[in-house]
PDB file of C-alpha atoms and ligand atoms in Angstrom:
ATOM      1  CA  UNK W 154      30.993  -5.188  13.859  1.00  0.00           C
ATOM      2  CA  UNK W 155      28.469  -2.884  11.974  1.00  0.00           C
ATOM      3  CA  UNK W 156      25.340  -3.435  10.415  1.00  0.00           C
ATOM      4  CA  UNK W 157      22.867  -1.122   9.345  1.00  0.00           C
ATOM      5  CA  UNK W 158      19.616  -1.971  11.337  1.00  0.00           C
ATOM      6  CA  UNK W 159      16.392  -2.631   8.117  1.00  0.00           C
ATOM      7  CA  UNK W 160      19.978  -5.437   7.000  1.00  0.00           C
ATOM      8  CA  UNK W 161      18.627  -8.427   6.194  1.00  0.00           C
ATOM      9  CA  UNK W 162      14.500  -7.144   5.957  1.00  0.00           C
ATOM     10  CA  UNK W 163      11.856  -6.989   3.189  1.00  0.00           C
ATOM     11  CA  UNK W 164       9.956  -3.361   3.887  1.00  0.00           C
ATOM     12  CA  UNK W 165       6.783  -2.656   1.820  1.00  0.00           C
ATOM     13  CA  UNK W 166       5.618   0.783   1.089  1.00  0.00           C
ATOM     14  CA  UNK W 167       2.594   2.716  -0.647  1.00  0.00           C
ATOM     15  CA  UNK W 168       3.426   5.455  -1.661  1.00  0.00           C
ATOM     16  CA  UNK W 169       0.814   8.300  -3.631  1.00  0.00           C
ATOM     17  CA  UNK W 170      -2.669   8.480  -3.742  1.00  0.00           C
ATOM     18  CA  UNK W 171      -5.118   6.341  -6.092  1.00  0.00           C
ATOM     19  CA  UNK W 172      -6.978   8.136  -9.057  1.00  0.00           C
ATOM     20  CA  UNK W 173     -10.335   6.444  -9.498  1.00  0.00           C
ATOM     21  CA  UNK W 174     -11.583   6.025 -12.764  1.00  0.00           C
ATOM     22  CA  UNK W 175     -14.969   7.511 -14.128  1.00  0.00           C
ATOM     23  CA  UNK W 176     -14.674   6.387 -17.999  1.00  0.00           C
ATOM     24  CA  UNK W 177     -11.560   6.487 -20.009  1.00  0.00           C
ATOM     25  CA  UNK W 178     -10.508  10.638 -19.272  1.00  0.00           C
ATOM     26  CA  UNK W 179     -11.888  11.451 -15.911  1.00  0.00           C
ATOM     27  CA  UNK W 180     -10.886  10.066 -12.183  1.00  0.00           C
ATOM     28  CA  UNK W 181     -11.662  11.069  -7.995  1.00  0.00           C
ATOM     29  CA  UNK W 182      -8.048  11.589  -7.455  1.00  0.00           C
ATOM     30  CA  UNK W 183      -6.453  13.197  -3.762  1.00  0.00           C
ATOM     31  CA  UNK W 184      -3.221  16.118  -3.349  1.00  0.00           C
ATOM     32  CA  UNK W 185      -0.927  13.334  -2.161  1.00  0.00           C
ATOM     33  CA  UNK W 186       2.832  13.881  -3.734  1.00  0.00           C
ATOM     34  CA  UNK W 187       4.219  10.959  -2.405  1.00  0.00           C
ATOM     35  CA  UNK W 188       6.693  12.322  -1.928  1.00  0.00           C
ATOM     36  CA  UNK W 189       6.867  10.477   1.975  1.00  0.00           C
ATOM     37  CA  UNK W 190       6.602   7.885   0.844  1.00  0.00           C
ATOM     38  CA  UNK W 191       9.802   7.823  -2.185  1.00  0.00           C
ATOM     39  CA  UNK W 192      11.346   9.906   0.794  1.00  0.00           C
ATOM     40  CA  UNK W 193      10.134   6.482   3.569  1.00  0.00           C
ATOM     41  CA  UNK W 194      11.268   3.727   0.770  1.00  0.00           C
ATOM     42  CA  UNK W 195      15.236   6.421   0.766  1.00  0.00           C
ATOM     43  CA  UNK W 196      16.125   4.942   3.894  1.00  0.00           C
ATOM     44  CA  UNK W 197      14.173   2.194   4.355  1.00  0.00           C
ATOM     45  CA  UNK W 198      16.997   1.125   1.753  1.00  0.00           C
ATOM     46  CA  UNK W 199      20.191   2.765   2.891  1.00  0.00           C
ATOM     47  CA  UNK W 200      19.182   1.391   6.459  1.00  0.00           C
ATOM     48  CA  UNK W 201      20.185  -2.142   4.500  1.00  0.00           C
ATOM     49  CA  UNK W 202      16.244  -2.838   3.829  1.00  0.00           C
ATOM     50  CA  UNK W 203      14.809  -4.827   0.399  1.00  0.00           C
ATOM     51  CA  UNK W 204      12.667  -2.310  -0.401  1.00  0.00           C
ATOM     52  CA  UNK W 205       9.098  -2.551  -2.595  1.00  0.00           C
ATOM     53  CA  UNK W 206       7.367   0.743  -3.597  1.00  0.00           C
ATOM     54  CA  UNK W 207       3.872   0.404  -4.186  1.00  0.00           C
ATOM     55  CA  UNK W 208       2.765   2.869  -6.411  1.00  0.00           C
ATOM     56  CA  UNK W 209       0.137   5.476  -6.841  1.00  0.00           C
ATOM     57  CA  UNK W 210       0.323   8.717  -8.722  1.00  0.00           C
ATOM     58  CA  UNK W 211       3.469  10.666  -7.456  1.00  0.00           C
ATOM     59  CA  UNK W 212       4.437  13.343  -8.660  1.00  0.00           C
ATOM     60  CA  UNK W 213       8.494  12.720  -7.759  1.00  0.00           C
ATOM     61  CA  UNK W 214      10.196   9.745  -9.408  1.00  0.00           C
ATOM     62  CA  UNK W 215      11.013   6.855  -7.788  1.00  0.00           C
ATOM     63  CA  UNK W 216      13.753   6.363  -6.531  1.00  0.00           C
ATOM     64  CA  UNK W 217      17.302   4.541  -7.093  1.00  0.00           C
ATOM     65  CA  UNK W 218      17.581   0.760  -5.319  1.00  0.00           C
ATOM     66  CA  UNK W 219      13.684  -0.245  -4.792  1.00  0.00           C
ATOM     67  CA  UNK W 220      11.790  -2.652  -7.108  1.00  0.00           C
ATOM     68  CA  UNK W 221       8.499  -0.484  -7.922  1.00  0.00           C
ATOM     69  CA  UNK W 222       5.030  -2.041  -9.274  1.00  0.00           C
ATOM     70  CA  UNK W 223       3.192   0.666 -10.134  1.00  0.00           C
ATOM     71  CA  UNK W 224      -1.139   0.667  -9.105  1.00  0.00           C
ATOM     72  CA  UNK W 225      -3.659   2.790 -10.067  1.00  0.00           C
ATOM     73  CA  UNK W 226      -7.333   2.794  -7.980  1.00  0.00           C
ATOM     74  CA  UNK W 227      -7.166   1.818  -4.319  1.00  0.00           C
ATOM     75  CA  UNK W 228      -7.935  -1.786  -5.428  1.00  0.00           C
ATOM     76  CA  UNK W 229      -5.365  -2.561  -8.165  1.00  0.00           C
ATOM     77  CA  UNK W 230      -3.588  -1.513  -4.311  1.00  0.00           C
ATOM     78  CA  UNK W 231      -4.778  -3.984  -2.193  1.00  0.00           C
ATOM     79  CA  UNK W 232      -3.644  -6.605  -4.664  1.00  0.00           C
ATOM     80  CA  UNK W 233      -0.492  -5.927  -4.380  1.00  0.00           C
ATOM     81  CA  UNK W 234      -0.390  -4.645  -0.474  1.00  0.00           C
ATOM     82  CA  UNK W 235      -2.339  -8.206  -0.632  1.00  0.00           C
ATOM     83  CA  UNK W 236       0.750 -10.181  -2.741  1.00  0.00           C
ATOM     84  CA  UNK W 237       3.756  -7.975  -1.420  1.00  0.00           C
ATOM     85  CA  UNK W 238       2.709  -7.858   2.646  1.00  0.00           C
ATOM     86  CA  UNK W 239       3.033 -12.676   2.369  1.00  0.00           C
ATOM     87  CA  UNK W 240       6.868 -12.720   3.305  1.00  0.00           C
ATOM     88  CA  UNK W 241       7.367  -8.799   3.882  1.00  0.00           C
ATOM     89  CA  UNK W 242       8.556  -7.859   7.174  1.00  0.00           C
ATOM     90  CA  UNK W 243       7.805  -4.218   7.166  1.00  0.00           C
ATOM     91  CA  UNK W 244       5.083  -2.330   4.966  1.00  0.00           C
ATOM     92  CA  UNK W 245       3.850   1.395   5.465  1.00  0.00           C
ATOM     93  CA  UNK W 246       0.285   1.947   4.629  1.00  0.00           C
ATOM     94  CA  UNK W 247       2.263   5.944   3.659  1.00  0.00           C
ATOM     95  CA  UNK W 248      -0.283   5.832   0.064  1.00  0.00           C
ATOM     96  CA  UNK W 249      -3.629   8.212   0.036  1.00  0.00           C
ATOM     97  CA  UNK W 250      -6.463   5.230  -0.817  1.00  0.00           C
ATOM     98  CA  UNK W 251      -8.712   6.877  -2.215  1.00  0.00           C
ATOM     99  CA  UNK W 252     -11.895   5.675   0.498  1.00  0.00           C
ATOM    100  CA  UNK W 253     -14.949   5.349  -2.195  1.00  0.00           C
ATOM    101  CA  UNK W 254     -15.151   4.531  -5.631  1.00  0.00           C
ATOM    102  CA  UNK W 255     -17.614   5.685  -8.427  1.00  0.00           C
ATOM    103  CA  UNK W 256     -20.196   2.487  -8.495  1.00  0.00           C
ATOM    104  CA  UNK W 257     -19.831   1.832 -12.546  1.00  0.00           C
ATOM    105  CA  UNK W 258     -16.495   3.295 -15.317  1.00  0.00           C
ATOM    106  CA  UNK W 259     -18.162   4.871 -18.598  1.00  0.00           C
ATOM    107  CA  UNK W 260     -17.033   2.766 -21.250  1.00  0.00           C
ATOM    108  CA  UNK W 261     -16.429   6.044 -23.313  1.00  0.00           C
ATOM    109  CA  UNK W 262     -16.299   9.181 -22.294  1.00  0.00           C
ATOM    110  CA  UNK W 263     -19.778  10.520 -20.477  1.00  0.00           C
ATOM    111  CA  UNK W 264     -21.269  13.219 -23.458  1.00  0.00           C
ATOM    112  CA  UNK W 265     -22.435  17.202 -22.086  1.00  0.00           C
ATOM    113  CA  UNK W 266     -25.936  16.720 -23.615  1.00  0.00           C
ATOM    114  CA  UNK W 267     -28.436  19.465 -22.674  1.00  0.00           C
ATOM    115  CA  UNK W 268     -31.240  16.929 -23.550  1.00  0.00           C
ATOM    116  CA  UNK W 269     -29.501  14.487 -20.119  1.00  0.00           C
ATOM    117  CA  UNK W 270     -30.561  15.851 -16.718  1.00  0.00           C
ATOM    118  CA  UNK W 271     -26.957  16.759 -14.871  1.00  0.00           C
ATOM    119  CA  UNK W 272     -24.879  13.724 -14.294  1.00  0.00           C
ATOM    120  CA  UNK W 273     -24.969  11.533 -10.742  1.00  0.00           C
ATOM    121  CA  UNK W 274     -22.148   9.836  -8.890  1.00  0.00           C
ATOM    122  CA  UNK W 275     -22.661   7.593  -7.539  1.00  0.00           C
ATOM    123  CA  UNK W 276     -20.239   6.306  -5.238  1.00  0.00           C
ATOM    124  CA  UNK W 277     -19.229   2.640  -3.574  1.00  0.00           C
ATOM    125  CA  UNK W 278     -16.346   2.394  -0.835  1.00  0.00           C
ATOM    126  CA  UNK W 279     -13.583   0.356  -1.428  1.00  0.00           C
ATOM    127  CA  UNK W 280     -11.950  -2.074   1.409  1.00  0.00           C
ATOM    128  CA  UNK W 281      -9.696  -0.808   3.983  1.00  0.00           C
ATOM    129  CA  UNK W 282      -6.376  -2.193   2.715  1.00  0.00           C
ATOM    130  CA  UNK W 283      -4.583  -1.342   6.232  1.00  0.00           C
ATOM    131  CA  UNK W 284      -7.384  -2.965   8.806  1.00  0.00           C
ATOM    132  CA  UNK W 285      -7.042  -6.312   6.267  1.00  0.00           C
ATOM    133  CA  UNK W 286      -2.874  -6.111   6.038  1.00  0.00           C
ATOM    134  CA  UNK W 287      -3.548  -6.107  10.589  1.00  0.00           C
ATOM    135  CA  UNK W 288      -6.369  -9.005  10.487  1.00  0.00           C
ATOM    136  CA  UNK W 289      -5.051 -11.360   7.987  1.00  0.00           C
ATOM    137  CA  UNK W 290      -1.578 -10.365  10.312  1.00  0.00           C
ATOM    138  CA  UNK W 291      -2.783 -11.763  12.745  1.00  0.00           C
ATOM    139  CA  UNK W 292      -4.346 -15.140  11.588  1.00  0.00           C
ATOM    140  CA  UNK W 293      -0.742 -15.376  10.722  1.00  0.00           C
ATOM    141  CA  UNK W 294      -1.486 -16.151   6.716  1.00  0.00           C
ATOM    142  CA  UNK W 295       1.617 -13.869   6.136  1.00  0.00           C
ATOM    143  CA  UNK W 296       3.770 -16.938   7.175  1.00  0.00           C
ATOM    144  CA  UNK W 297       5.799 -15.222   9.585  1.00  0.00           C
ATOM    145  CA  UNK W 298       4.871 -15.070  13.185  1.00  0.00           C
ATOM    146  CA  UNK W 299       1.651 -13.750  14.462  1.00  0.00           C
ATOM    147  CA  UNK W 300       4.283 -10.858  15.856  1.00  0.00           C
ATOM    148  CA  UNK W 301       6.619 -11.379  13.568  1.00  0.00           C
ATOM    149  CA  UNK W 302       5.408  -8.490  10.821  1.00  0.00           C
ATOM    150  CA  UNK W 303       5.253  -5.075  11.284  1.00  0.00           C
ATOM    151  CA  UNK W 304       2.636  -3.053  10.568  1.00  0.00           C
ATOM    152  CA  UNK W 305       2.968   0.713   9.913  1.00  0.00           C
ATOM    153  CA  UNK W 306      -0.471   2.928   9.452  1.00  0.00           C
ATOM    154  CA  UNK W 307      -0.224   7.181   8.797  1.00  0.00           C
ATOM    155  CA  UNK W 308      -3.400   9.197   9.133  1.00  0.00           C
ATOM    156  CA  UNK W 309      -4.343  12.001   7.789  1.00  0.00           C
ATOM    157  CA  UNK W 310      -6.488  14.613  10.316  1.00  0.00           C
ATOM    158  CA  UNK W 311      -7.960  18.006  10.978  1.00  0.00           C
ATOM    159  CA  UNK W 312      -8.953  17.450  14.608  1.00  0.00           C
ATOM    160  CA  UNK W 313     -12.490  19.144  14.694  1.00  0.00           C
ATOM    161  CA  UNK W 314     -13.287  22.978  16.361  1.00  0.00           C
ATOM    162  CA  UNK W 315     -11.523  21.895  20.104  1.00  0.00           C
ATOM    163  CA  UNK W 316      -8.870  20.397  16.873  1.00  0.00           C
ATOM    164  CA  UNK W 317      -8.240  17.181  19.641  1.00  0.00           C
ATOM    165  CA  UNK W 318      -6.634  15.603  16.923  1.00  0.00           C
ATOM    166  CA  UNK W 319      -4.193  12.808  18.939  1.00  0.00           C
ATOM    167  CA  UNK W 320      -7.940  11.213  20.849  1.00  0.00           C
ATOM    168  CA  UNK W 321      -8.617  11.090  17.088  1.00  0.00           C
ATOM    169  CA  UNK W 322      -5.491   9.199  16.061  1.00  0.00           C
ATOM    170  CA  UNK W 323      -5.607   7.091  19.502  1.00  0.00           C
ATOM    171  CA  UNK W 324      -9.084   6.055  18.623  1.00  0.00           C
ATOM    172  CA  UNK W 325      -7.763   5.020  14.066  1.00  0.00           C
ATOM    173  CA  UNK W 326      -4.745   3.660  16.318  1.00  0.00           C
ATOM    174  CA  UNK W 327      -6.868   0.757  18.099  1.00  0.00           C
ATOM    175  CA  UNK W 328      -9.681   0.845  16.041  1.00  0.00           C
ATOM    176  CA  UNK W 329      -6.598  -0.534  12.192  1.00  0.00           C
ATOM    177  CA  UNK W 330      -5.219  -2.093  14.734  1.00  0.00           C
ATOM    178  CA  UNK W 331      -1.426  -1.431  13.469  1.00  0.00           C
ATOM    179  CA  UNK W 332       1.972  -2.174  15.240  1.00  0.00           C
ATOM    180  CA  UNK W 333       2.585   2.155  14.812  1.00  0.00           C
ATOM    181  CA  UNK W 334       0.414   5.067  13.304  1.00  0.00           C
ATOM    182  CA  UNK W 335       2.072   8.144  12.204  1.00  0.00           C
ATOM    183  CA  UNK W 336       0.254  11.687  12.785  1.00  0.00           C
ATOM    184  CA  UNK W 337       0.215  14.223   9.974  1.00  0.00           C
ATOM    185  CA  UNK W 338      -1.814  16.644  11.208  1.00  0.00           C
ATOM    186  CA  UNK W 339      -3.186  17.800   8.192  1.00  0.00           C
ATOM    187  CA  UNK W 340      -4.061  22.105   7.108  1.00  0.00           C
ATOM    188  CA  UNK W 341      -5.293  23.949   4.121  1.00  0.00           C
ATOM    189  CA  UNK W 342      -1.593  24.556   3.367  1.00  0.00           C
ATOM    190  CA  UNK W 343      -0.202  22.264   5.549  1.00  0.00           C
ATOM    191  CA  UNK W 344       1.814  18.266   4.486  1.00  0.00           C
ATOM    192  CA  UNK W 345       0.936  17.604   0.795  1.00  0.00           C
ATOM    193  CA  UNK W 346       2.998  18.450  -2.019  1.00  0.00           C
ATOM    194  CA  UNK W 347       5.622  20.158   1.308  1.00  0.00           C
ATOM    195  CA  UNK W 348       9.286  19.099   1.459  1.00  0.00           C
ATOM    196  CA  UNK W 349       8.814  19.606   5.129  1.00  0.00           C
ATOM    197  CA  UNK W 350       6.514  17.831   7.871  1.00  0.00           C
ATOM    198  CA  UNK W 351       5.722  17.477  11.098  1.00  0.00           C
ATOM    199  CA  UNK W 352       4.768  13.927  13.036  1.00  0.00           C
ATOM    200  CA  UNK W 353       2.942  12.172  16.256  1.00  0.00           C
ATOM    201  CA  UNK W 354       4.473   8.472  16.294  1.00  0.00           C
ATOM    202  CA  UNK W 355       1.238   6.379  18.181  1.00  0.00           C
ATOM    203  CA  UNK W 356       2.964   2.909  19.033  1.00  0.00           C
ATOM    204  CA  UNK W 357      -0.147   0.539  20.242  1.00  0.00           C
ATOM    205  CA  UNK W 358       1.640  -1.001  23.340  1.00  0.00           C
ATOM    206  CA  UNK W 359       1.596   2.034  24.474  1.00  0.00           C
ATOM    207  CA  UNK W 360       4.610   3.314  24.482  1.00  0.00           C
ATOM    208  CA  UNK W 361       4.877   6.818  24.729  1.00  0.00           C
ATOM    209  CA  UNK W 362       4.134   8.717  21.313  1.00  0.00           C
ATOM    210  CA  UNK W 363       7.266  10.705  19.952  1.00  0.00           C
ATOM    211  CA  UNK W 364       7.467  13.065  17.794  1.00  0.00           C
ATOM    212  CA  UNK W 365       9.803  13.931  14.936  1.00  0.00           C
ATOM    213  CA  UNK W 366       9.105  17.203  11.864  1.00  0.00           C
ATOM    214  CA  UNK W 367      11.457  18.330   9.739  1.00  0.00           C
ATOM    215  CA  UNK W 368      12.692  17.895   5.767  1.00  0.00           C
ATOM    216  CA  UNK W 369      10.558  14.674   4.964  1.00  0.00           C
ATOM    217  CA  UNK W 370      13.102  12.618   4.835  1.00  0.00           C
ATOM    218  CA  UNK W 371      14.220  13.949   8.472  1.00  0.00           C
ATOM    219  CA  UNK W 372      10.637  12.760   9.452  1.00  0.00           C
ATOM    220  CA  UNK W 373      11.382   9.324   7.400  1.00  0.00           C
ATOM    221  CA  UNK W 374      14.317   8.351   9.510  1.00  0.00           C
ATOM    222  CA  UNK W 375      12.821   8.601  12.251  1.00  0.00           C
ATOM    223  CA  UNK W 376      10.382   6.936  10.781  1.00  0.00           C
ATOM    224  CA  UNK W 377      12.180   4.033   9.959  1.00  0.00           C
ATOM    225  CA  UNK W 378      14.492   3.807  13.614  1.00  0.00           C
ATOM    226  CA  UNK W 379      11.188   3.642  15.225  1.00  0.00           C
ATOM    227  CA  UNK W 380      10.867   0.536  12.978  1.00  0.00           C
ATOM    228  CA  UNK W 381      14.129  -1.330  13.623  1.00  0.00           C
ATOM    229  CA  UNK W 382      14.032  -1.198  17.210  1.00  0.00           C
ATOM    230  CA  UNK W 383      10.008  -2.314  17.342  1.00  0.00           C
ATOM    231  CA  UNK W 384      12.462  -5.191  15.718  1.00  0.00           C
ATOM    232  CA  UNK W 385      14.996  -5.741  17.842  1.00  0.00           C
ATOM    233  CA  UNK W 386      12.067  -5.474  20.439  1.00  0.00           C
ATOM    234  CA  UNK W 387      10.585  -9.219  19.110  1.00  0.00           C
ATOM    235  CA  UNK W 388      13.028 -10.631  17.936  1.00  0.00           C
ATOM    236  CA  UNK W 389      16.274  -9.421  18.691  1.00  0.00           C
TER     237      UNK W 389
HETATM  238  O1  LIG E  42      -8.695   6.457   7.845  1.00  0.00           O
HETATM  239  P1  LIG E  42      -7.474   5.989   7.675  1.00  0.00           P
HETATM  240  O2  LIG E  42      -8.061   6.970   5.616  1.00  0.00           O
HETATM  241  O3  LIG E  42      -7.849   7.982   7.478  1.00  0.00           O
HETATM  242  O4  LIG E  42      -6.354   5.478   7.588  1.00  0.00           O
HETATM  243  C1  LIG E  42      -5.413   5.832   6.880  1.00  0.00           C
HETATM  244  C2  LIG E  42      -4.274   5.021   6.872  1.00  0.00           C
HETATM  245  O5  LIG E  42      -4.958   3.953   6.189  1.00  0.00           O
HETATM  246  C3  LIG E  42      -3.377   4.910   5.001  1.00  0.00           C
HETATM  247  O6  LIG E  42      -2.287   4.256   6.217  1.00  0.00           O
HETATM  248  C4  LIG E  42      -4.025   4.817   4.566  1.00  0.00           C
HETATM  249  O7  LIG E  42      -3.396   4.192   3.638  1.00  0.00           O
HETATM  250  C5  LIG E  42      -4.093   3.583   4.755  1.00  0.00           C
HETATM  251  N1  LIG E  42      -6.187   2.978   4.321  1.00  0.00           N
HETATM  252  C6  LIG E  42      -5.971   1.510   3.681  1.00  0.00           C
HETATM  253  N2  LIG E  42      -6.641   1.777   2.821  1.00  0.00           N
HETATM  254  C7  LIG E  42      -8.321   2.556   2.218  1.00  0.00           C
HETATM  255  C8  LIG E  42      -8.079   3.451   3.065  1.00  0.00           C
HETATM  256  C9  LIG E  42      -6.759   3.767   4.143  1.00  0.00           C
HETATM  257  O8  LIG E  42      -5.763   0.531   3.819  1.00  0.00           O
HETATM  258  N3  LIG E  42      -8.685   2.025   1.678  1.00  0.00           N
END
């Protein structure tokens, strides 16, 4: 009998970029379009999964057939991710989460006035959601077996002047402790808002790095098929 690779699985996917408010009309944001996360949601849905999309700011609409939770800030995404992860077989953190947020949010629009000094924005660190998901999974908080939840991170690396993207990514995979890390090599005109992507999938298990490129749909199909493979290694 034919069975879809993620039939019976619940997959939570974060997508888009968080926005961190400064005042009622302004925010700090990033260039994430949400296209890769949405393509992943489509691929997971087509593979038979029940999909929850945690949607930060996106330039594309969420696809039909998935449950959508809208969030704006990193702190809101954290709440939604911890709640959704509690009974997810797979969590994919493809959202671009702001590392910092303004320390204070003004209740009223920050005014331009000639008699005051130029304003200074103080930033505070946001929690690392991916790392927290891994810690909770490892502590068994999810109610799934310690090895029963697969957590996938994304990394956008520019490399340094030597372009050593792979070494940075390997270190990030170990630091974050997720099972798979999907590494994008980002440059000024690459990835963001584009319909194509080129990635390397690194596995904590140490199995061979896997390259995937093409449309964001092609890349998503490769990632979802790899996830199906990894899940079957754990619980056939
Ligand atoms: O450390 P870096 O931001 O490069 O890590 C990227 C990965 O970590 C992505 O999967 C992103 O969704 C996740 N992340 C997170 N919480 C943050 C920052 C990044 O979950 N505060």
